[in-house]
Amino acid sequence: FYIQRLRPFVNMFLGNISIKMVQLLCDEHLEIWNDLEKGTYNGWSASGDSVLKRLTTSAELQSPWELSSMNRLEWYWGMTKKLDKIGCMKIGNIYEINAKMRLVTTDGVETCDPFQIHLDKRSCPTISLITIGGDRPLGNIEIATVVGPYKNDDWNGMYGIFKVTEEMVSAQSIQIHISKAWKNVDIIVDISTITIKLATPETYGLTSCSTNLIKNWGAEIGDARFWKIVGSGSIQLSRGGVQPSSKWSIRHVDRTRSSDGLFQFIDQSCLTVGSFWQIQAIIKLVSARGEAFQCDINASTGEYTCPIIGLMMMKGNSRNYLHVHNSVKLAWKDGAYNEFRGYLEVDQQIASFDKVGVFVQRVKGDVDVIVDSISMIPLTDDISSRPLSTSVGQY
């Protein structure tokens, strides 16, 4: 037991020091914080040379529990909190994390793009989980991102789910870290909204290797959580879908190239060598002017190619693409939803990548792509009669 890290030439006076054993109470909540009204940061600290400030003035305040990460001269600076109940974590447990945030700069309200994958001036904050061994980090995984579409001048949700690993339960300590907004952007978090709790069967976004690997496959929750964009464009929600009961579908707008596409990371541990998968979706194409667009199901190149769905596989800085072609050879119906259905077999190369995701692309650049009921499910029956039509590219 020791106390250190006081600034040089500052005297410390201590008294009534005690160490008592307390019982760790494990329940559904791994962490929950809502006591900023006591005037303390409840264990939160600033990373780098950034500054934490509890917002209290009427001009700044939208919630009584707002904590702002300011003076962020680097994108990786932000706010950090040590988790107190890591002894409750068990390998394989799945947790759901929620929070609400907003962004400001010296010029006023700031926005970000929750759909982009790469890091730049439009990046949104993320919540990461950092495992510590001794006095150094062992690992850093992203566990929650901003839910899109982004709402300007309002609170925006952050959401994610993560599975407890052996590294987590064996770590000496675990921290959550909120950062990744661009430098000089203040990240304001409503601390009362941060919850990390055990997932239940009703937790949104849970998948398993025996069911659909696609999360938020129809946007029925009313947002586009888990979805990203490869290339340019943004995501909007379109009312209705292929089923009369469908409330929403996912619409990729402002596309400029055929390679621009919807994208979502999947659980690559499910992609075992020799497994077979069916990828299916219902897709409608509409021009940017709102007119129906008809593609040619037989075209392999040119501006009238129909959508393909496939895998984007990442290892280091390289990306490989596995294109899965549509086995449904019916003529495309303009102005209507059309079925895509393709098949793939996982080989050693696919299984070896660090990250794998599903994308929808290869449609003319100024055409909106509307997707509903997208799925990637395993096949356990005889697939010898199913057409495996794939091609590989690297960019």
GROMACS .gro file of C-alpha atoms in nm:
model
  395
    1PHE     CA    1   0.000   0.000   0.000
    2TYR     CA    2   0.140   0.337  -0.097
    3ILE     CA    3   0.035   0.689  -0.194
    4GLN     CA    4   0.233   0.872  -0.457
    5ARG     CA    5   0.228   1.096  -0.767
    6LEU     CA    6   0.184   1.422  -0.578
    7ARG     CA    7   0.343   1.718  -0.753
    8PRO     CA    8   0.698   1.808  -0.637
    9PHE     CA    9   0.732   2.051  -0.346
   10VAL     CA   10   0.371   1.995  -0.233
   11ASN     CA   11   0.318   1.863   0.120
   12MET     CA   12   0.059   1.596   0.192
   13PHE     CA   13  -0.116   1.556   0.530
   14LEU     CA   14  -0.299   1.228   0.596
   15GLY     CA   15  -0.508   1.096   0.882
   16ASN     CA   16  -0.762   0.830   0.975
   17ILE     CA   17  -0.647   0.598   0.695
   18SER     CA   18  -0.812   0.255   0.699
   19ILE     CA   19  -0.850  -0.040   0.468
   20LYS     CA   20  -1.167  -0.243   0.509
   21MET     CA   21  -1.295  -0.548   0.327
   22VAL     CA   22  -1.623  -0.489   0.148
   23GLN     CA   23  -1.844  -0.743  -0.020
   24LEU     CA   24  -1.864  -0.712  -0.399
   25LEU     CA   25  -2.232  -0.704  -0.490
   26CYS     CA   26  -2.286  -0.841  -0.839
   27ASP     CA   27  -2.611  -0.769  -1.019
   28GLU     CA   28  -2.713  -0.699  -1.378
   29HIS     CA   29  -2.525  -0.368  -1.378
   30LEU     CA   30  -2.150  -0.376  -1.426
   31GLU     CA   31  -2.137   0.002  -1.379
   32ILE     CA   32  -2.381   0.289  -1.347
   33TRP     CA   33  -2.297   0.650  -1.259
   34ASN     CA   34  -2.537   0.927  -1.172
   35ASP     CA   35  -2.393   1.128  -0.882
   36LEU     CA   36  -2.247   1.436  -1.048
   37GLU     CA   37  -2.506   1.632  -0.853
   38LYS     CA   38  -2.280   1.569  -0.552
   39GLY     CA   39  -2.024   1.791  -0.719
   40THR     CA   40  -1.768   1.516  -0.783
   41TYR     CA   41  -1.649   1.345  -1.098
   42ASN     CA   42  -1.698   1.005  -0.934
   43GLY     CA   43  -1.359   0.870  -1.040
   44TRP     CA   44  -1.350   1.019  -1.389
   45SER     CA   45  -1.017   1.156  -1.509
   46ALA     CA   46  -0.883   1.336  -1.816
   47SER     CA   47  -0.638   1.171  -2.054
   48GLY     CA   48  -0.344   1.355  -2.205
   49ASP     CA   49  -0.347   1.725  -2.122
   50SER     CA   50  -0.722   1.757  -2.171
   51VAL     CA   51  -0.944   1.901  -1.897
   52LEU     CA   52  -1.267   1.773  -1.742
   53LYS     CA   53  -1.533   2.022  -1.643
   54ARG     CA   54  -1.873   1.972  -1.487
   55LEU     CA   55  -2.111   2.205  -1.673
   56THR     CA   56  -2.317   2.413  -1.433
   57THR     CA   57  -2.408   2.746  -1.595
   58SER     CA   58  -2.748   2.793  -1.753
   59ALA     CA   59  -2.595   2.875  -2.091
   60GLU     CA   60  -2.408   2.544  -2.098
   61LEU     CA   61  -2.640   2.312  -1.914
   62GLN     CA   62  -2.887   2.073  -2.074
   63SER     CA   63  -2.868   1.803  -1.804
   64PRO     CA   64  -2.756   1.824  -1.438
   65TRP     CA   65  -2.507   1.542  -1.495
   66GLU     CA   66  -2.304   1.681  -1.785
   67LEU     CA   67  -1.929   1.625  -1.792
   68SER     CA   68  -1.725   1.789  -2.068
   69SER     CA   69  -1.386   1.679  -2.202
   70MET     CA   70  -1.220   2.003  -2.308
   71ASN     CA   71  -0.881   2.124  -2.436
   72ARG     CA   72  -0.854   1.811  -2.650
   73LEU     CA   73  -0.550   1.881  -2.864
   74GLU     CA   74  -0.538   1.519  -2.987
   75TRP     CA   75  -0.818   1.294  -3.109
   76TYR     CA   76  -0.726   1.023  -2.858
   77TRP     CA   77  -0.758   1.253  -2.557
   78GLY     CA   78  -1.082   1.227  -2.361
   79MET     CA   79  -1.232   1.105  -2.034
   80THR     CA   80  -1.150   0.782  -1.854
   81LYS     CA   81  -1.310   0.585  -1.571
   82LYS     CA   82  -1.185   0.276  -1.392
   83LEU     CA   83  -1.448   0.001  -1.361
   84ASP     CA   84  -1.504  -0.098  -1.000
   85LYS     CA   85  -1.687  -0.430  -1.043
   86ILE     CA   86  -1.462  -0.625  -1.278
   87GLY     CA   87  -1.473  -0.913  -1.030
   88CYS     CA   88  -1.831  -0.966  -1.146
   89MET     CA   89  -1.724  -1.028  -1.507
   90LYS     CA   90  -1.730  -1.387  -1.628
   91ILE     CA   91  -1.584  -1.519  -1.953
   92GLY     CA   92  -1.856  -1.531  -2.219
   93ASN     CA   93  -2.087  -1.283  -2.047
   94ILE     CA   94  -2.230  -1.027  -2.289
   95TYR     CA   95  -2.283  -0.668  -2.178
   96GLU     CA   96  -2.484  -0.385  -2.331
   97ILE     CA   97  -2.358  -0.028  -2.300
   98ASN     CA   98  -2.560   0.292  -2.343
   99ALA     CA   99  -2.473   0.660  -2.313
  100LYS     CA  100  -2.574   1.002  -2.448
  101MET     CA  101  -2.337   1.266  -2.582
  102ARG     CA  102  -2.316   1.591  -2.775
  103LEU     CA  103  -2.030   1.790  -2.930
  104VAL     CA  104  -1.935   2.160  -2.917
  105THR     CA  105  -1.644   2.377  -3.025
  106THR     CA  106  -1.556   2.740  -2.967
  107ASP     CA  107  -1.776   2.817  -3.269
  108GLY     CA  108  -2.082   2.645  -3.121
  109VAL     CA  109  -2.256   2.314  -3.180
  110GLU     CA  110  -2.050   2.054  -3.367
  111THR     CA  111  -2.164   1.752  -3.569
  112CYS     CA  112  -1.999   1.426  -3.669
  113ASP     CA  113  -2.055   1.137  -3.909
  114PRO     CA  114  -2.144   0.814  -3.725
  115PHE     CA  115  -2.127   0.606  -4.044
  116GLN     CA  116  -1.767   0.652  -4.156
  117ILE     CA  117  -1.504   0.391  -4.075
  118HIS     CA  118  -1.187   0.596  -4.110
  119LEU     CA  119  -1.066   0.861  -3.863
  120ASP     CA  120  -1.079   1.227  -3.966
  121LYS     CA  121  -1.239   1.562  -3.884
  122ARG     CA  122  -1.589   1.414  -3.915
  123SER     CA  123  -1.528   1.128  -3.671
  124CYS     CA  124  -1.771   1.065  -3.387
  125PRO     CA  125  -1.666   0.968  -3.033
  126THR     CA  126  -1.640   0.604  -2.931
  127ILE     CA  127  -1.628   0.422  -2.600
  128SER     CA  128  -1.334   0.186  -2.563
  129LEU     CA  129  -1.251  -0.071  -2.299
  130ILE     CA  130  -0.885  -0.075  -2.194
  131THR     CA  131  -0.743  -0.370  -2.002
  132ILE     CA  132  -0.448  -0.294  -1.774
  133GLY     CA  133  -0.180  -0.538  -1.656
  134GLY     CA  134   0.061  -0.396  -1.403
  135ASP     CA  135   0.115  -0.035  -1.510
  136ARG     CA  136   0.065  -0.076  -1.885
  137PRO     CA  137  -0.230  -0.136  -2.120
  138LEU     CA  138  -0.281  -0.492  -2.246
  139GLY     CA  139  -0.562  -0.434  -2.491
  140ASN     CA  140  -0.802  -0.174  -2.626
  141ILE     CA  141  -1.134  -0.266  -2.788
  142GLU     CA  142  -1.412  -0.039  -2.911
  143ILE     CA  143  -1.735  -0.129  -2.734
  144ALA     CA  144  -1.979   0.150  -2.829
  145THR     CA  145  -2.026   0.403  -3.109
  146VAL     CA  146  -2.260   0.691  -3.184
  147VAL     CA  147  -2.598   0.585  -3.320
  148GLY     CA  148  -2.692   0.740  -3.653
  149PRO     CA  149  -2.845   0.929  -3.818
  150TYR     CA  150  -2.683   1.210  -3.618
  151LYS     CA  151  -2.915   1.469  -3.463
  152ASN     CA  152  -2.778   1.822  -3.476
  153ASP     CA  153  -2.811   2.037  -3.164
  154ASP     CA  154  -2.944   1.748  -2.956
  155TRP     CA  155  -2.829   1.453  -2.749
  156ASN     CA  156  -2.713   1.152  -2.950
  157GLY     CA  157  -2.710   0.797  -2.823
  158MET     CA  158  -2.404   0.574  -2.799
  159TYR     CA  159  -2.464   0.201  -2.806
  160GLY     CA  160  -2.275  -0.125  -2.822
  161ILE     CA  161  -2.247  -0.480  -2.698
  162PHE     CA  162  -1.934  -0.674  -2.606
  163LYS     CA  163  -1.842  -1.023  -2.487
  164VAL     CA  164  -1.614  -1.076  -2.186
  165THR     CA  165  -1.284  -1.240  -2.280
  166GLU     CA  166  -1.018  -1.420  -2.079
  167GLU     CA  167  -0.795  -1.112  -2.110
  168MET     CA  168  -1.062  -0.901  -1.941
  169VAL     CA  169  -1.116  -1.127  -1.641
  170SER     CA  170  -0.741  -1.170  -1.587
  171ALA     CA  171  -0.665  -0.795  -1.615
  172GLN     CA  172  -0.546  -0.612  -1.307
  173SER     CA  173  -0.784  -0.328  -1.386
  174ILE     CA  174  -1.017  -0.215  -1.665
  175GLN     CA  175  -1.097   0.137  -1.780
  176ILE     CA  176  -1.354   0.280  -2.015
  177HIS     CA  177  -1.229   0.562  -2.233
  178ILE     CA  178  -1.442   0.809  -2.433
  179SER     CA  179  -1.251   0.976  -2.716
  180LYS     CA  180  -1.198   0.978  -3.096
  181ALA     CA  181  -1.388   1.295  -3.176
  182TRP     CA  182  -1.151   1.518  -3.374
  183LYS     CA  183  -0.907   1.738  -3.186
  184ASN     CA  184  -1.034   2.069  -3.048
  185VAL     CA  185  -1.388   1.927  -3.025
  186ASP     CA  186  -1.536   1.910  -2.675
  187ILE     CA  187  -1.710   1.582  -2.590
  188ILE     CA  188  -2.000   1.635  -2.349
  189VAL     CA  189  -2.145   1.322  -2.187
  190ASP     CA  190  -2.454   1.294  -1.970
  191ILE     CA  191  -2.300   1.069  -1.703
  192SER     CA  192  -2.643   0.966  -1.573
  193THR     CA  193  -2.716   0.788  -1.903
  194ILE     CA  194  -2.408   0.564  -1.899
  195THR     CA  195  -2.503   0.205  -1.817
  196ILE     CA  196  -2.316  -0.121  -1.864
  197LYS     CA  197  -2.545  -0.412  -1.789
  198LEU     CA  198  -2.580  -0.780  -1.870
  199ALA     CA  199  -2.748  -0.849  -2.200
  200THR     CA  200  -3.083  -1.026  -2.206
  201PRO     CA  201  -3.257  -1.213  -2.490
  202GLU     CA  202  -3.425  -0.881  -2.573
  203THR     CA  203  -3.095  -0.691  -2.607
  204TYR     CA  204  -3.085  -0.532  -2.951
  205GLY     CA  205  -2.802  -0.649  -3.174
  206LEU     CA  206  -2.734  -0.989  -3.020
  207THR     CA  207  -2.631  -1.246  -3.280
  208SER     CA  208  -2.515  -1.606  -3.274
  209CYS     CA  209  -2.334  -1.833  -3.516
  210SER     CA  210  -2.649  -2.040  -3.562
  211THR     CA  211  -2.873  -1.750  -3.661
  212ASN     CA  212  -2.847  -1.423  -3.854
  213LEU     CA  213  -2.502  -1.258  -3.826
  214ILE     CA  214  -2.643  -0.920  -3.938
  215LYS     CA  215  -2.738  -0.680  -3.659
  216ASN     CA  216  -3.023  -0.433  -3.704
  217TRP     CA  217  -3.112  -0.607  -4.027
  218GLY     CA  218  -3.426  -0.404  -4.093
  219ALA     CA  219  -3.377  -0.086  -3.884
  220GLU     CA  220  -3.701  -0.165  -3.703
  221ILE     CA  221  -3.562  -0.005  -3.388
  222GLY     CA  222  -3.584   0.329  -3.573
  223ASP     CA  223  -3.215   0.405  -3.622
  224ALA     CA  224  -2.913   0.274  -3.814
  225ARG     CA  225  -2.697   0.146  -3.527
  226PHE     CA  226  -2.418  -0.094  -3.631
  227TRP     CA  227  -2.424   0.025  -3.995
  228LYS     CA  228  -2.132   0.207  -4.160
  229ILE     CA  229  -2.043   0.343  -4.504
  230VAL     CA  230  -1.757   0.229  -4.726
  231GLY     CA  231  -1.669   0.523  -4.949
  232SER     CA  232  -1.900   0.824  -4.957
  233GLY     CA  233  -2.261   0.900  -4.874
  234SER     CA  234  -2.478   0.878  -4.567
  235ILE     CA  235  -2.760   0.667  -4.426
  236GLN     CA  236  -3.120   0.770  -4.391
  237LEU     CA  237  -3.420   0.568  -4.281
  238SER     CA  238  -3.701   0.516  -4.531
  239ARG     CA  239  -4.051   0.458  -4.401
  240GLY     CA  240  -4.194   0.116  -4.473
  241GLY     CA  241  -4.028  -0.191  -4.616
  242VAL     CA  242  -4.090  -0.512  -4.800
  243GLN     CA  243  -4.339  -0.640  -4.542
  244PRO     CA  244  -4.666  -0.457  -4.463
  245SER     CA  245  -4.560  -0.459  -4.096
  246SER     CA  246  -4.218  -0.307  -4.170
  247LYS     CA  247  -4.174   0.038  -4.021
  248TRP     CA  248  -3.834   0.122  -4.167
  249SER     CA  249  -3.570   0.027  -4.420
  250ILE     CA  250  -3.209   0.144  -4.459
  251ARG     CA  251  -3.132   0.392  -4.738
  252HIS     CA  252  -2.779   0.475  -4.859
  253VAL     CA  253  -2.794   0.828  -5.006
  254ASP     CA  254  -2.549   1.077  -5.161
  255ARG     CA  255  -2.347   0.803  -5.328
  256THR     CA  256  -2.094   0.915  -5.591
  257ARG     CA  257  -1.927   0.589  -5.705
  258SER     CA  258  -2.038   0.233  -5.768
  259SER     CA  259  -1.795   0.119  -5.497
  260ASP     CA  260  -1.977   0.323  -5.229
  261GLY     CA  261  -2.166   0.082  -5.012
  262LEU     CA  262  -2.343  -0.003  -4.688
  263PHE     CA  263  -2.123  -0.196  -4.447
  264GLN     CA  264  -2.142  -0.377  -4.116
  265PHE     CA  265  -1.883  -0.573  -3.916
  266ILE     CA  266  -1.985  -0.929  -3.828
  267ASP     CA  267  -1.858  -1.186  -3.579
  268GLN     CA  268  -1.576  -1.346  -3.776
  269SER     CA  269  -1.535  -1.623  -3.519
  270CYS     CA  270  -1.846  -1.777  -3.675
  271LEU     CA  271  -1.673  -1.805  -4.013
  272THR     CA  272  -1.511  -2.143  -3.963
  273VAL     CA  273  -1.332  -2.318  -4.250
  274GLY     CA  274  -1.575  -2.528  -4.453
  275SER     CA  275  -1.891  -2.355  -4.334
  276PHE     CA  276  -2.151  -2.248  -4.590
  277TRP     CA  277  -2.356  -1.930  -4.570
  278GLN     CA  278  -2.657  -1.777  -4.744
  279ILE     CA  279  -2.670  -1.399  -4.781
  280GLN     CA  280  -3.012  -1.261  -4.855
  281ALA     CA  281  -3.167  -0.915  -4.878
  282ILE     CA  282  -3.453  -0.723  -5.034
  283ILE     CA  283  -3.328  -0.422  -5.231
  284LYS     CA  284  -3.487  -0.126  -5.410
  285LEU     CA  285  -3.300   0.121  -5.631
  286VAL     CA  286  -3.409   0.484  -5.665
  287SER     CA  287  -3.229   0.769  -5.840
  288ALA     CA  288  -3.119   1.070  -5.639
  289ARG     CA  289  -3.412   1.256  -5.801
  290GLY     CA  290  -3.655   0.999  -5.659
  291GLU     CA  291  -3.717   0.814  -5.985
  292ALA     CA  292  -3.717   0.435  -6.005
  293PHE     CA  293  -3.392   0.290  -6.138
  294GLN     CA  294  -3.380  -0.039  -6.326
  295CYS     CA  295  -3.055  -0.233  -6.335
  296ASP     CA  296  -2.965  -0.517  -6.571
  297ILE     CA  297  -2.935  -0.848  -6.389
  298ASN     CA  298  -2.711  -0.980  -6.670
  299ALA     CA  299  -2.468  -0.686  -6.672
  300SER     CA  300  -2.130  -0.750  -6.509
  301THR     CA  301  -1.987  -0.404  -6.581
  302GLY     CA  302  -2.117  -0.058  -6.669
  303GLU     CA  303  -2.364   0.180  -6.516
  304TYR     CA  304  -2.657  -0.062  -6.509
  305THR     CA  305  -2.508  -0.336  -6.293
  306CYS     CA  306  -2.730  -0.468  -6.014
  307PRO     CA  307  -2.623  -0.476  -5.649
  308ILE     CA  308  -2.383  -0.734  -5.514
  309ILE     CA  309  -2.335  -0.826  -5.152
  310GLY     CA  310  -2.012  -0.963  -5.018
  311LEU     CA  311  -1.744  -0.965  -4.751
  312MET     CA  312  -1.484  -0.699  -4.684
  313MET     CA  313  -1.194  -0.863  -4.503
  314MET     CA  314  -0.922  -0.670  -4.321
  315LYS     CA  315  -0.575  -0.759  -4.201
  316GLY     CA  316  -0.343  -0.477  -4.106
  317ASN     CA  317  -0.376  -0.203  -4.370
  318SER     CA  318  -0.492  -0.435  -4.650
  319ARG     CA  319  -0.848  -0.502  -4.754
  320ASN     CA  320  -0.976  -0.793  -4.960
  321TYR     CA  321  -1.323  -0.815  -5.107
  322LEU     CA  322  -1.521  -1.131  -5.172
  323HIS     CA  323  -1.808  -1.053  -5.408
  324VAL     CA  324  -2.114  -1.274  -5.376
  325HIS     CA  325  -2.331  -1.266  -5.688
  326ASN     CA  326  -2.708  -1.289  -5.699
  327SER     CA  327  -2.843  -1.636  -5.776
  328VAL     CA  328  -3.189  -1.491  -5.840
  329LYS     CA  329  -3.189  -1.433  -6.216
  330LEU     CA  330  -3.531  -1.270  -6.252
  331ALA     CA  331  -3.549  -0.940  -6.439
  332TRP     CA  332  -3.512  -0.644  -6.204
  333LYS     CA  333  -3.843  -0.469  -6.129
  334ASP     CA  334  -3.796  -0.095  -6.121
  335GLY     CA  335  -3.964   0.091  -5.836
  336ALA     CA  336  -4.009  -0.231  -5.637
  337TYR     CA  337  -3.818  -0.441  -5.388
  338ASN     CA  338  -3.614  -0.719  -5.550
  339GLU     CA  339  -3.463  -1.026  -5.389
  340PHE     CA  340  -3.090  -1.086  -5.361
  341ARG     CA  341  -2.978  -1.433  -5.259
  342GLY     CA  342  -2.624  -1.566  -5.281
  343TYR     CA  343  -2.405  -1.832  -5.125
  344LEU     CA  344  -2.045  -1.861  -5.011
  345GLU     CA  345  -1.812  -2.117  -4.859
  346VAL     CA  346  -1.558  -2.008  -4.598
  347ASP     CA  347  -1.203  -2.113  -4.688
  348GLN     CA  348  -0.876  -2.080  -4.498
  349GLN     CA  349  -0.808  -1.733  -4.640
  350ILE     CA  350  -1.143  -1.588  -4.527
  351ALA     CA  351  -1.104  -1.739  -4.180
  352SER     CA  352  -0.757  -1.588  -4.140
  353PHE     CA  353  -0.855  -1.219  -4.151
  354ASP     CA  354  -0.859  -0.996  -3.843
  355LYS     CA  355  -1.192  -0.828  -3.919
  356VAL     CA  356  -1.473  -0.921  -4.156
  357GLY     CA  357  -1.781  -0.727  -4.258
  358VAL     CA  358  -2.071  -0.747  -4.504
  359PHE     CA  359  -2.114  -0.479  -4.772
  360VAL     CA  360  -2.372  -0.385  -5.039
  361GLN     CA  361  -2.235  -0.204  -5.345
  362ARG     CA  362  -2.170  -0.199  -5.723
  363VAL     CA  363  -2.467   0.022  -5.813
  364LYS     CA  364  -2.439   0.336  -6.027
  365GLY     CA  365  -2.300   0.624  -5.824
  366ASP     CA  366  -2.599   0.861  -5.820
  367VAL     CA  367  -2.851   0.592  -5.724
  368ASP     CA  368  -2.988   0.545  -5.371
  369VAL     CA  369  -2.979   0.188  -5.243
  370ILE     CA  370  -3.264   0.089  -5.009
  371VAL     CA  371  -3.211  -0.236  -4.816
  372ASP     CA  372  -3.449  -0.432  -4.596
  373SER     CA  373  -3.446  -0.773  -4.425
  374ILE     CA  374  -3.077  -0.845  -4.488
  375SER     CA  375  -2.946  -1.169  -4.341
  376MET     CA  376  -2.643  -1.395  -4.336
  377ILE     CA  377  -2.736  -1.738  -4.205
  378PRO     CA  378  -2.549  -2.071  -4.190
  379LEU     CA  379  -2.651  -2.361  -4.411
  380THR     CA  380  -2.648  -2.709  -4.263
  381ASP     CA  381  -2.831  -2.899  -4.538
  382ASP     CA  382  -2.687  -3.030  -4.865
  383ILE     CA  383  -2.564  -2.727  -5.059
  384SER     CA  384  -2.438  -2.913  -5.366
  385SER     CA  385  -2.728  -2.781  -5.572
  386ARG     CA  386  -2.678  -2.419  -5.465
  387PRO     CA  387  -2.471  -2.193  -5.694
  388LEU     CA  388  -2.154  -2.067  -5.522
  389SER     CA  389  -2.075  -1.760  -5.733
  390THR     CA  390  -1.803  -1.544  -5.582
  391SER     CA  391  -1.505  -1.339  -5.699
  392VAL     CA  392  -1.217  -1.181  -5.507
  393GLY     CA  393  -1.063  -0.836  -5.539
  394GLN     CA  394  -0.805  -0.638  -5.342
  395TYR     CA  395  -0.786  -0.259  -5.302
   0.00000   0.00000   0.00000
